[in-house]
Each structure stands twice: as C-alpha cells, then as structure tokens.
XYZ file of C-alpha atoms in Angstrom:
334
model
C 0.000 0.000 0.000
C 0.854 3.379 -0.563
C 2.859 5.145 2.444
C 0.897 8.656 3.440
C 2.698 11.707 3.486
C 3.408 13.606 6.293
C 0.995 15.959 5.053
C -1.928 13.468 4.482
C -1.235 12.601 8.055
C -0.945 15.901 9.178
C -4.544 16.823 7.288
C -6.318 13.405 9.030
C -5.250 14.633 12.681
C -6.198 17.520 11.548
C -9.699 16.789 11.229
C -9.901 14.178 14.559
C -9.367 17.605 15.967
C -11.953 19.840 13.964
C -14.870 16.461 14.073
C -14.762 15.626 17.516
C -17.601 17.252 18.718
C -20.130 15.772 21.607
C -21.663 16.552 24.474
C -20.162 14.622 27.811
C -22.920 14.750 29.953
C -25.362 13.205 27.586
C -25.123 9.889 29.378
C -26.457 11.386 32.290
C -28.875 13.986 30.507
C -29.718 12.735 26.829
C -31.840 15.871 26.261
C -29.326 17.825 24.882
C -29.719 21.539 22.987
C -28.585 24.338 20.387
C -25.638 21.874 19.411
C -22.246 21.090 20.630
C -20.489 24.678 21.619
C -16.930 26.266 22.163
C -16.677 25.167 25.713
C -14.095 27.362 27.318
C -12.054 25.077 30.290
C -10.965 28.336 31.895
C -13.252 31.045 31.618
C -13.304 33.177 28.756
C -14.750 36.299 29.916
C -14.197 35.895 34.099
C -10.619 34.797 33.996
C -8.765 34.677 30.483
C -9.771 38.101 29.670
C -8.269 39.822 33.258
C -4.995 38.304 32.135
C -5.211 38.873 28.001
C -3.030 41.794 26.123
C -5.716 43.108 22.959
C -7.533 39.898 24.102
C -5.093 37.540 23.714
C -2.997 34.957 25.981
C 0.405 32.992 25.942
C 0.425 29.698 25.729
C 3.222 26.946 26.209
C 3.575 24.817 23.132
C 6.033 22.072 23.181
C 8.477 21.822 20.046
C 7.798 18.324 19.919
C 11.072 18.096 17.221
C 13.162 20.482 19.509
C 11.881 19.532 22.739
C 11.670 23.241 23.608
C 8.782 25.370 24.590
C 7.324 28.027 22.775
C 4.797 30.666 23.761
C 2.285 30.773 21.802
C -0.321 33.921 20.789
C -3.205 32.823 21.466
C -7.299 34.659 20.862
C -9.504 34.634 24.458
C -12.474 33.353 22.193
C -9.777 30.524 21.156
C -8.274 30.096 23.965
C -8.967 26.661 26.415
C -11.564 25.549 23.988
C -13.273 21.788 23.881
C -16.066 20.660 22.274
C -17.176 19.239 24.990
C -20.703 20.128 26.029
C -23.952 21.375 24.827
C -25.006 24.779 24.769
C -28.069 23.656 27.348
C -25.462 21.641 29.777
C -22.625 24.078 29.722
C -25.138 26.485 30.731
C -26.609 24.274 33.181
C -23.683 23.213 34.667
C -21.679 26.083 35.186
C -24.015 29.238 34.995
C -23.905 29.674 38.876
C -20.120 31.036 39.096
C -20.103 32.111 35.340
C -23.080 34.580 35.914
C -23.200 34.633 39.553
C -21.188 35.573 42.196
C -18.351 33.144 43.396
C -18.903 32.244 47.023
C -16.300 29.610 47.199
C -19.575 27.376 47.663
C -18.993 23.352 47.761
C -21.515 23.515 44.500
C -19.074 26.106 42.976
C -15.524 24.586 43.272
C -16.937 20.920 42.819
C -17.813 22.047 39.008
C -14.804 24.060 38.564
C -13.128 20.466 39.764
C -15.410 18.439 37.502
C -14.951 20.790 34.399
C -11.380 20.057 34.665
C -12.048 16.218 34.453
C -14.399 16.461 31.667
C -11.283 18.394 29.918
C -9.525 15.219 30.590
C -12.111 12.867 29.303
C -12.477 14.685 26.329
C -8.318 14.745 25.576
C -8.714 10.852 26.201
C -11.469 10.499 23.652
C -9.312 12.481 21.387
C -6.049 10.799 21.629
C -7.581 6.950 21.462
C -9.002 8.430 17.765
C -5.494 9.416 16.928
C -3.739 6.350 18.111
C -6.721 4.637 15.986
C -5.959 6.270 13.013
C -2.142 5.454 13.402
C -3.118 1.462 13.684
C -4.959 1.518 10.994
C -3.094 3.716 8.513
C 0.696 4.209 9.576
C 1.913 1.107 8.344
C 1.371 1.437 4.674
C 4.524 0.286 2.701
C 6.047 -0.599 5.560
C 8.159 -3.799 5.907
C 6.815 -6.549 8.267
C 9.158 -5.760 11.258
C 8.504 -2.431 11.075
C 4.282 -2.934 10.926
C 4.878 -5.143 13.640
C 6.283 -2.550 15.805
C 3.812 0.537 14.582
C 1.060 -2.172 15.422
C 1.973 -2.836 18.528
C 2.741 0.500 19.704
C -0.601 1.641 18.668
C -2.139 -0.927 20.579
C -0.352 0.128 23.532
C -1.116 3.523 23.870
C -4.551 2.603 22.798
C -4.700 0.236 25.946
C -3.298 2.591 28.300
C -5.795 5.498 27.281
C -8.550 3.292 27.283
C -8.094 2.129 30.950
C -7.514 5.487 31.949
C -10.867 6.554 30.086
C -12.460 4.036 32.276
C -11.404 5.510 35.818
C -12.368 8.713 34.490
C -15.970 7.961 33.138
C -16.141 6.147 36.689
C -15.332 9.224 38.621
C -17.813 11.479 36.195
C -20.390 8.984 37.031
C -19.736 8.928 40.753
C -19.980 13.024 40.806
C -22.841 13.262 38.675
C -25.082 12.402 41.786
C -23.349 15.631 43.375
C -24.179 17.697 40.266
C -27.300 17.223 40.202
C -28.516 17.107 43.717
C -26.463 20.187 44.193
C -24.498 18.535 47.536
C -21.039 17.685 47.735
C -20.208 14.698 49.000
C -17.839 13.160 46.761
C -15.228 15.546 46.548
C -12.593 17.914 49.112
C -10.598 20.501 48.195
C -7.409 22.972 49.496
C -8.642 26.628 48.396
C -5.692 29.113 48.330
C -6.153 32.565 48.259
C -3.351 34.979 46.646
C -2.163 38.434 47.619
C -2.686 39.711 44.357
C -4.596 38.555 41.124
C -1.561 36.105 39.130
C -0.330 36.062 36.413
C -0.608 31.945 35.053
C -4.098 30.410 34.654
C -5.224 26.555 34.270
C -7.519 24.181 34.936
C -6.666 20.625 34.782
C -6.824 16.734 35.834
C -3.230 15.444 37.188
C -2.157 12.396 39.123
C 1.142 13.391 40.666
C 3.530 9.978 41.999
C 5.211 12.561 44.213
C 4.374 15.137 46.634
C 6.603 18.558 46.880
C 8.072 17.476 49.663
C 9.632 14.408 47.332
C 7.873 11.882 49.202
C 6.117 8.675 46.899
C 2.041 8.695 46.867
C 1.867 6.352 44.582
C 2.984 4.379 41.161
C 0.868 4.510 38.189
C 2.346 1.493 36.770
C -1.815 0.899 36.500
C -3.688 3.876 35.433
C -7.145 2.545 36.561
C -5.990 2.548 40.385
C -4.465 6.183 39.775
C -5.438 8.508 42.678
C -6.180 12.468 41.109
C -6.465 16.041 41.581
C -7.955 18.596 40.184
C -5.623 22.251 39.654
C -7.647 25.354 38.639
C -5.737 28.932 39.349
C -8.256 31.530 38.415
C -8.963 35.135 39.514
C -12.685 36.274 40.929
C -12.935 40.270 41.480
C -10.025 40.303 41.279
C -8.484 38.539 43.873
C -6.449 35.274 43.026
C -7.047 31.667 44.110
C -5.210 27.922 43.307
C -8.140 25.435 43.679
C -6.546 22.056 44.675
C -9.827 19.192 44.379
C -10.053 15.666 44.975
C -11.915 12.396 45.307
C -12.948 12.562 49.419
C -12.369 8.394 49.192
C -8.744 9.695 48.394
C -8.966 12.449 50.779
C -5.424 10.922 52.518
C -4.066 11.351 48.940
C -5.578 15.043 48.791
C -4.564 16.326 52.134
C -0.895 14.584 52.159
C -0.547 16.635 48.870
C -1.648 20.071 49.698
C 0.058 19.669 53.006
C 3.290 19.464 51.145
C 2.813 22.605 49.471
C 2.771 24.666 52.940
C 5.364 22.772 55.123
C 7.687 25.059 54.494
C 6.578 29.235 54.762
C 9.668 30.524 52.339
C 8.625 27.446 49.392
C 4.981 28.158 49.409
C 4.917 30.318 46.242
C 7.813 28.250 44.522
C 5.791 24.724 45.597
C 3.112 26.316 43.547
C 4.359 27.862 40.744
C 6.432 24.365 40.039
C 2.533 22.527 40.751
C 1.240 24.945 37.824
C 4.134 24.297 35.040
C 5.385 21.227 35.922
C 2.554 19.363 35.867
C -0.629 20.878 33.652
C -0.481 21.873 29.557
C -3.586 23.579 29.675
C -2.097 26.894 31.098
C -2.903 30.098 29.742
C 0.132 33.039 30.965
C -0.238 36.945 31.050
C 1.966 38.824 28.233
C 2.800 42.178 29.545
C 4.351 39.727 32.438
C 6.077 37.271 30.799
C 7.462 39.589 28.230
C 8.560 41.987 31.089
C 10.851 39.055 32.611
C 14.692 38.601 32.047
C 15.763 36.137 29.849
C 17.117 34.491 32.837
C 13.866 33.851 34.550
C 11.648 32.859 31.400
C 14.294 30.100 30.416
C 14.027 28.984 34.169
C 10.278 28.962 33.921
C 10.664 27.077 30.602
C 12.396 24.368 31.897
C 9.664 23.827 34.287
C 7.610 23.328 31.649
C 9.690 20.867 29.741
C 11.141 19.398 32.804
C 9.320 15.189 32.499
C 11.656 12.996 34.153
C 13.701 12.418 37.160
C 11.118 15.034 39.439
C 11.707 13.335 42.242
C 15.428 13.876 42.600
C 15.454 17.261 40.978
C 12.872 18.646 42.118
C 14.087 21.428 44.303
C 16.971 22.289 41.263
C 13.818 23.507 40.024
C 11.880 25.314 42.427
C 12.698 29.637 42.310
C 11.271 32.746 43.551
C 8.723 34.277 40.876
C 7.100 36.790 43.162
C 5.596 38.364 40.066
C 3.593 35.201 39.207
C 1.405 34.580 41.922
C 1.662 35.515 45.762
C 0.506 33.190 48.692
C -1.787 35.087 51.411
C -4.245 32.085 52.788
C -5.439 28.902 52.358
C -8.140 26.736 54.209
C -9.666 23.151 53.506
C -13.265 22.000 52.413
C-alpha cells in the first residue's frame, strides 16, 4: 500500500481535531440543545480576559522536534476551547459562578473540579481516535518488522488510554449524583487565596507519583488505580485563588498533597508555581508579564515546563522565587 505523506497525516489529525464534537454529559442527561459549543475550560470572559493583552494569551507549546517550549499567541475566544458540552449543559452546569457571584460554595468549586475532568475525558477520547488512526493507517509500505512494531505501539497507547478513560468515566459517574442534587459529597478541596490577582491560569486533571516534599504517593504502573487532583488557578474580582480538588475516598491522597505545598513558609509560592508548570499543559500566561521578565527567569520557567523525568530527585533544582507570578496570602480546607 501506498505510504501517506506527512501531510496526508498531518490533514487526518487535523480533522480528529476539527470532528470531535459531543456533548459529555449526555449519558447522564440525553436531552441535549442548540448543538455542541466552544466550551471554554478556563473562563473566557471571568478569567482569560483579566490576564489577556488586545484579548489575547500565551500559551506553552512544546516543540515536539526540539523539545523546547514556545509561547504561543493565542485569541480569548480561542483560547482553552473543547467541544465538549452542549449549549443547554454548559449552561446548566456552570451558569452559577459564570453569571453569579463566586462564594467559594462546595456547588461552585466541585464544578470548577469536575470541568477540569471532563477536559480530561475529552483529551482521552481524542487521543484513542489518533492512536486509531495510526493502527490503521501508519503502516502502509512498511516492511513486516517495522508494521509489527507501529502495530503494537498503537495498541499500547490505545490500551493505556482506554483504561484510563475508564477511571475517568467512573469518577464522572460517581460526581454526577453531586451535580445534580447540588451537595457535595464526593469531593474535598485545598482553596488558596493569593495576595494579588496572578499572572498563570489553568484548569486541569493530574495524578502526581510525588508530593513537593519528594515523598512517593503512589505508582501509576496501573492507570485505573491512579489517585487524582484537580488544579484550577483563576482570579474572581479580582483577587487570586489555586483550587486544589479531589476524590474525598482519596482524601489521605488530597490532604498529604496540599500539606506538602505549605510545610515550608519561604517554598509556598515556589511549591506552587512548580505545581502549575510542571505538571498541567492547559495553562494560559499573562503577556505584559512574561514579556517583562529577564531572559534568565523565562528560560528557568521554561524548563519547568519541559522538565518530564527524574522530578523526584530534581525537584528542588527547580523550584525559584517568581514573586511576580502569583503571591501566597491564605489557604483553608473543604
């Protein structure tokens, strides 16, 4: 068979990424309305917009040749986007801290947390289409070994995201009682208030082996027993906050995380600038700041956001002061 070019290949991921389109809380709520919409993971008009220059964000992109990040210029309306929802279950959902006040009500941060996750499901979906696509296609003209090898790769990373689709789609399920009773049992969270409003924004599912104080939580040698958080950072009238969620049946998990973050006063803001970078892609960064910073600090800041292996004995190499980012004041559990 015919090899594809890179650009045929190119123009097929292409269009997993323009197609995938559906509503994630269908299962749950088949009456879906108005179509699939531009669902914005971090606010578009509450949050990206306080931090956009002529309404428009940075964004790390790796240089996946390179291995070297690049900001990236990035639209507010463009910015964070998923087809993800409905325009009748986005609305439903999350109309009660888009429109209304933020009280830093259980309701409130347990749909910030879940918004994250459905992020997650959503990049799942995604990638298992892509991986697909290679399996099914990426092997043309290829000699046996080598289709062999493509194969089984594909099926791999096929595997992998499926079983991690599973725990997810089990914790969406396990919330969705929460969601729509409006109580919140199922999850805890570590809300941090900032001095000032910051300067990175993100919202995102992560499942960190370590804590910041370099101590093991867990392996995720098996991604269906993974234990997870959820990380927002996000600015209400103007005043900052770093949203730290999880399960409450992994509330030892939770708590022996956050805890880490605060154990020592001087590493609070460094602890949490490293959380932010090191760990989420889906990270939206002021320009006026960033541009403002010494070459010094933005490569340092960089390599956070490259930095993949070895955390646990580097970790602290990469930890610095960046006052200017974000600002610890307070923080309390719920």
């Amino acid at each position: 068979m015919v090899p594809l070019t890179i650009q045929e290949e190119q123009v097929h991921l292409k269009k997993i990424d323009k197609d995938l389109k559906l509503c994630l809380f269908n299962q749950f709520d088949n009456n879906c309305s108005n179509g699939i919409i531009k669902a914005h993971s971090v606010s578009k008009e509450l949050f990206l917009r306080k931090i956009s220059r002529n309404n428009k964000v940075y964004n790390p992109q790796m240089d996946t040749i390179k291995y070297k990040v690049n900001m990236k210029d990035i639209g507010v309306n463009e910015a964070s986007v998923f087809y993800g929802f409905c325009n009748k279950h986005d609305t439903n959902l999350f109309s009660d801290f888009e429109t209304g006040k933020f009280t830093a009500s259980s309701s409130q941060l347990l749909k910030l947390g879940y918004r994250a996750l459905c992020l997650e499901i959503f990049k799942k979906i995604k990638v298992i289409k892509k991986f697909s696509f290679y399996k099914e296609n990426m092997d043309k003209g290829k000699n046996l070994l080598d289709q062999y090898r493509i194969q089984m790769s594909s099926n791999k990373e096929i595997a992998f995201n499926k079983n991690s689709l599973i725990k997810l789609e089990k914790i969406q399920a396990l919330l969705h009682s929460d969601i729509i009773e409006n109580t919140s049992d199922k999850m805890k969270h570590c809300l941090i208030t900032l001095e000032n409003p910051q300067n990175i924004l993100c919202s995102s599912m992560i499942s960190p082996e370590f804590n910041l104080n370099l101590e093991r939580l867990q392996k995720l040698d098996n991604t269906t027993n993974a234990k997870n958080l959820f990380l927002n950072s996000f600015i209400f009238d103007d005043i900052g906050y770093v949203l730290i969620s999880w399960l409450a049946e992994e509330d030892e998990y939770g708590k022996i995380f956050s805890n880490s973050i605060f154990s020592e006063s001087h590493l609070i803001n460094h602890k949490l600038i490293a959380l932010i970078l090191m760990y989420t892609e889906n990270v939206f960064i002021t320009p006026s700041w960033w541009d403002s910073l010494p070459d010094e600090k933005r490569n340092h800041l960089k390599k956070l956001i490259e930095y993949v292996e070895g955390f646990e004995s580097n970790v602290t190499l990469n930890i610095q002061d960046h006052l200017e980012a974000l600002q610890y004041l307070t923080h309390k559990f719920l």
